Coordinates of C-alpha atoms and ligand atoms in Angstrom, one line a residue:
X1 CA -16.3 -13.8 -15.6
X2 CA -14.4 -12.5 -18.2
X3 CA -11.9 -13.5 -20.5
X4 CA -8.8 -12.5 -18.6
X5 CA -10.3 -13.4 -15.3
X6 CA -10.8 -16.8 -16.9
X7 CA -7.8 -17.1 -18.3
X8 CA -6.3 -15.8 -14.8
X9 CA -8.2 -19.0 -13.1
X10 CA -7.0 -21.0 -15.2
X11 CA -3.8 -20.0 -14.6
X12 CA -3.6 -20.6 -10.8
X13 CA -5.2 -23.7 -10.7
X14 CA -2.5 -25.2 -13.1
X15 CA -0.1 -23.8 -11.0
X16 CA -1.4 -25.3 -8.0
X17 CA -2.1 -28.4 -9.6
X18 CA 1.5 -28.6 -10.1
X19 CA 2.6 -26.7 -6.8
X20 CA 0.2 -26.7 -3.8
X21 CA 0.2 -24.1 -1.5
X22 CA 3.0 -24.0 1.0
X23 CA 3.5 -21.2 4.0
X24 CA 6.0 -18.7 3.5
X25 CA 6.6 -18.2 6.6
X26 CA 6.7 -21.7 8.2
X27 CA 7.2 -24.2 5.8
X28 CA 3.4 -25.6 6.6
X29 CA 0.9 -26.8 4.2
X30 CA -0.8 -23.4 2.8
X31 CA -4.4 -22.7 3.3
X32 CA -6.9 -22.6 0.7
X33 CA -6.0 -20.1 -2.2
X34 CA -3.2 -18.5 -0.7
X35 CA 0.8 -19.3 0.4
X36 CA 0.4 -19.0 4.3
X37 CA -1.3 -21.3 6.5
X38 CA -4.1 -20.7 8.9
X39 CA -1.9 -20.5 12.1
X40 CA 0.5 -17.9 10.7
X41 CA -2.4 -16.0 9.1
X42 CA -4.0 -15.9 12.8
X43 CA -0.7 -14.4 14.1
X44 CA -0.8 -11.3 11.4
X45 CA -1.0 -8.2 13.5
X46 CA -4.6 -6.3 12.8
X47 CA -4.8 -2.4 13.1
X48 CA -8.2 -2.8 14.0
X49 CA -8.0 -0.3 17.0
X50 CA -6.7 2.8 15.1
X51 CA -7.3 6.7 14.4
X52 CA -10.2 7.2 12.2
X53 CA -8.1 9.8 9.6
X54 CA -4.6 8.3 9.9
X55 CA -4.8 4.6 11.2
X56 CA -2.2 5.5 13.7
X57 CA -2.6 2.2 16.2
X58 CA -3.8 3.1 19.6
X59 CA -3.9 1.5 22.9
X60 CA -7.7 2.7 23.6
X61 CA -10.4 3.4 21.8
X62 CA -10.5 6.8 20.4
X63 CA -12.1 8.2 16.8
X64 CA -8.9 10.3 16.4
X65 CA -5.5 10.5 17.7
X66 CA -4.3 13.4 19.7
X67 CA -1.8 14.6 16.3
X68 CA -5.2 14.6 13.7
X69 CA -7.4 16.4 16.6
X70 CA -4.6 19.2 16.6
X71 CA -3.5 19.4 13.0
X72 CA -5.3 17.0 10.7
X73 CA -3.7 15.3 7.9
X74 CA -4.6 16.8 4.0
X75 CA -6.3 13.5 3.2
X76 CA -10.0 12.6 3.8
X77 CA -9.5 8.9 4.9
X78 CA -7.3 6.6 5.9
X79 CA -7.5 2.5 5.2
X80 CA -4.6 0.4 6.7
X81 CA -5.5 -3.0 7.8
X82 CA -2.6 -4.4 9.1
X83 CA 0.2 -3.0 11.6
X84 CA 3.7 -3.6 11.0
X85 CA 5.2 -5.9 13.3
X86 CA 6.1 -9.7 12.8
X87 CA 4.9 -11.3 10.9
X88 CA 3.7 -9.6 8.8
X89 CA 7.3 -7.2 8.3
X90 CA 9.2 -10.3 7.2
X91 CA 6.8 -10.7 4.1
X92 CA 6.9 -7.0 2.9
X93 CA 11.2 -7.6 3.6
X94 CA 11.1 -10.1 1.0
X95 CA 8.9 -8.2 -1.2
X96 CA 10.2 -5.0 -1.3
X97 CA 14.2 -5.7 -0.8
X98 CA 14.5 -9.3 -1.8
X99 CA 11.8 -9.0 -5.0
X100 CA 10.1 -11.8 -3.2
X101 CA 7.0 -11.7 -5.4
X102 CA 5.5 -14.7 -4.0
X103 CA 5.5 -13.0 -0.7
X104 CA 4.0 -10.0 -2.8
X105 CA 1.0 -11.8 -3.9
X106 CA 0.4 -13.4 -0.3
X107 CA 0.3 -9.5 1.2
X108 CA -1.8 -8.8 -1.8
X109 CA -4.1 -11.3 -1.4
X110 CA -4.1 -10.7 2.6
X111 CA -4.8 -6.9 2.0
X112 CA -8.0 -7.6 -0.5
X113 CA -9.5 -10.2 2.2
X114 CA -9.8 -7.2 4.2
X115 CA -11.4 -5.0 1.6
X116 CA -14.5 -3.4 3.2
X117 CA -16.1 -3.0 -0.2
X118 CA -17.0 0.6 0.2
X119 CA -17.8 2.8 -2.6
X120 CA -14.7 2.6 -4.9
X121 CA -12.7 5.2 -5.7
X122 CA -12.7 6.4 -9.9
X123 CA -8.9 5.9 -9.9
X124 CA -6.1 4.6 -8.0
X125 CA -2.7 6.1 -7.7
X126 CA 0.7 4.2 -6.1
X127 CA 3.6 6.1 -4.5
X128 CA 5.9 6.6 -7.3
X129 CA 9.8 5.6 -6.7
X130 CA 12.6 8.0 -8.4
X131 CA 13.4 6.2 -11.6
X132 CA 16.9 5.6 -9.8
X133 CA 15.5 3.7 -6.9
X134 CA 13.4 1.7 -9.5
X135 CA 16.0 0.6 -11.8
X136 CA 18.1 -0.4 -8.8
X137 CA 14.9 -2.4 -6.5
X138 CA 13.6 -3.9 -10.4
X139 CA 9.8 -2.8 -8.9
X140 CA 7.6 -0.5 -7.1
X141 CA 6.2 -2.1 -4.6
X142 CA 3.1 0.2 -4.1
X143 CA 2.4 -0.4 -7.6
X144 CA 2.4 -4.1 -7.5
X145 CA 0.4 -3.9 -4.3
X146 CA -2.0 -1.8 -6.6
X147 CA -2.7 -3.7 -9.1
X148 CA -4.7 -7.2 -7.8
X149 CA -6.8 -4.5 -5.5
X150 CA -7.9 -2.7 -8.6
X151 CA -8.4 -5.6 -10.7
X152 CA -10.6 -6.7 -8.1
X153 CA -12.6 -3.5 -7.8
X154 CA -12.4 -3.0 -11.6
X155 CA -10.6 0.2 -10.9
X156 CA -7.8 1.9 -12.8
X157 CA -4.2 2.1 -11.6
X158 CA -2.4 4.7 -12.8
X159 CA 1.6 5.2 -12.5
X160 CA 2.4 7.8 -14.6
X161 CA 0.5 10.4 -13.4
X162 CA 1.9 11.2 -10.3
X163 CA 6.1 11.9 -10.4
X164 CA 9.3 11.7 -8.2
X165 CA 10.9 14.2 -9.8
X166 CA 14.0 14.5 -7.1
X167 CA 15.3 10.9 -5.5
X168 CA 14.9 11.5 -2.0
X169 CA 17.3 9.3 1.2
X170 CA 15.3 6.7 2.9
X171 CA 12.5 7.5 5.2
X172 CA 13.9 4.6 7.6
X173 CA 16.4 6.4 9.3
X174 CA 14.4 9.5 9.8
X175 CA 12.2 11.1 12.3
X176 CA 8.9 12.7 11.5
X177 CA 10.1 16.4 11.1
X178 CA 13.5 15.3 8.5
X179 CA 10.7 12.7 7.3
X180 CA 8.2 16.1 6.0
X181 CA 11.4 18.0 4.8
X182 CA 13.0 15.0 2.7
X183 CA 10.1 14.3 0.9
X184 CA 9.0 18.4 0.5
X185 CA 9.0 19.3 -3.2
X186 CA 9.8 15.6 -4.4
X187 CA 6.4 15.3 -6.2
X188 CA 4.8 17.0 -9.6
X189 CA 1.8 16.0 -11.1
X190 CA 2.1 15.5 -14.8
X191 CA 0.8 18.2 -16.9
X192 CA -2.2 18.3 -18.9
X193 CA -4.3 15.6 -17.0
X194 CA -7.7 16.0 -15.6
X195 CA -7.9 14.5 -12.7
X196 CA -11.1 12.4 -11.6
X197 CA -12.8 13.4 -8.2
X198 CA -12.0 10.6 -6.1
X199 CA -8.9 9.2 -5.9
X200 CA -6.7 6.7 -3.9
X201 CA -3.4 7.1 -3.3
X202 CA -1.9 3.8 -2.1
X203 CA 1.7 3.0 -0.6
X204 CA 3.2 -0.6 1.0
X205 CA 3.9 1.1 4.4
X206 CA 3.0 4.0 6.0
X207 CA 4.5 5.7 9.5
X208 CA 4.5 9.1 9.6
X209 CA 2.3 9.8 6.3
X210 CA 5.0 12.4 5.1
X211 CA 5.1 11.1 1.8
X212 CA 1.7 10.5 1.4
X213 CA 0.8 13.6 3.0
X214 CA 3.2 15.4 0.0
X215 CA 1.3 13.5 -2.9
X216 CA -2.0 14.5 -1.8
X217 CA -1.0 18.1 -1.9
X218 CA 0.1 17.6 -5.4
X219 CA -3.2 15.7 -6.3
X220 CA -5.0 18.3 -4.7
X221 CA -3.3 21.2 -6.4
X222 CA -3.9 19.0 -10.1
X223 CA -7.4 18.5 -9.3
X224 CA -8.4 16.0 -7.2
X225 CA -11.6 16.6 -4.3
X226 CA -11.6 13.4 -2.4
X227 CA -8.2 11.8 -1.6
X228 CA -8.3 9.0 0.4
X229 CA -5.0 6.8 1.5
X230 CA -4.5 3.0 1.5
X231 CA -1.4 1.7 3.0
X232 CA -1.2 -2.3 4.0
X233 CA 0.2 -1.7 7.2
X234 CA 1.0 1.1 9.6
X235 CA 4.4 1.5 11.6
X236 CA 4.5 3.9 14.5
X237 CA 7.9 6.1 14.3
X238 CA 10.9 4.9 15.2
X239 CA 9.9 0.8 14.6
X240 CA 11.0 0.3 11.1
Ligands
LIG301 ZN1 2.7 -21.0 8.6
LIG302 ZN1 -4.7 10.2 13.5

């Protein structure tokens, strides 16, 4: 263990010394290590029935989904453990709009229990936000979402490589055509970076891809071979 991991230890377990666990979502006593308790944690919705290259849920089993057998998405893999539906939605609610960062480090800690441990990639790169949208939410929560999945995997985050140059309306409201125009041209790479071969570009939520499937043109065009995408959970159109 190193020094900061030590340190980090050290940390949490003075913390919980002084403030056990507790469930975020039901008051309970928290299980071991982390703020939600076994029966909640049962209750999180798995995407463990999904398309191979997108993660789109589906009803049966099927490698791909009928969208990625016609007109495959630019990345090379897709890794999204979790849908989103309740419970799980009210946690990344108070994350993302309520800077809720407690509930941040329970889907954190949630998202590397499912960690498959396959090769990692050399860097890993969050969905920015416009500088607008940051200022106003205080975080980005791709970026905080990043950063305990690359410390565990003793991977690099890096947030100022990839840019929103134009500030863009919320995906919410949108349906998956307004959802690829809004995003078109929102993205640049920044200049004079050589980009590593494999790389990860990770986002909270994803539903239709658009945005992600806009980076990963941009990382492409600066450089980058294998792109792979990592969201925590995966919302069908229309549910968010
Ligand atoms: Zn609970
Ligand atoms: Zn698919």
């Amino acid at each position: 263990m190193d020094a900061l991991s030590w340190w980090h230890a050290a940390r949490d377990s003075l913390q919980r010394f002084v403030l056990p666990y507790h469930c975020l979502l039901c008051g309970g006593v928290g299980d071991a290590g982390i703020d939600l308790c076994a029966d909640c944690a049962a209750e999180l919705p798995r995407n463990r029935r999904c398309c191979a290259r997108c993660a789109l849920p589906l009803a049966e089993s099927a490698a791909l989904c009928g969208q990625c057998q016609r007109r495959p998405p630019p990345w090379d893999a897709a890794w999204v453990p979790f849908r989103y539906a309740w419970p799980l939605d009210r946690l990344e609610t108070r994350f993302k709009f309520g800077a809720d960062l407690a509930a941040g480090r329970v889907l954190s800690t949630l998202w590397l229990r499912e960690m498959p441990w396959a090769v990692p990639p050399e860097l890993i790169v969050p969905v920015p936000l416009h500088r607008q949208r940051l200022r106003a939410r205080g975080h980005n929560q791709a970026l905080e979402l990043a950063r305990p999945l690359a410390r565990a995997m003793q991977v690099p985050v890096q947030a100022t490589w990839l840019l929103r140059e134009r500030g863009t309306a919320a995906q919410t409201e949108l349906g998956a055509l307004a959802r690829r125009r809004n995003v078109r041209r929102a993205f640049a790479a920044k200049a004079g970076v050589v980009w590593p071969e494999h790389v990860v570009l990770l986002d909270d939520v994803m539903t239709t891809g658009a945005t992600l499937a806009e980076c990963c043109r941009v990382l492409r065009r600066a450089g980058a071979k294998r792109i792979d995408v990592w969201a925590l959970a995966r919302a069908p159109v229309g549910q968010r």
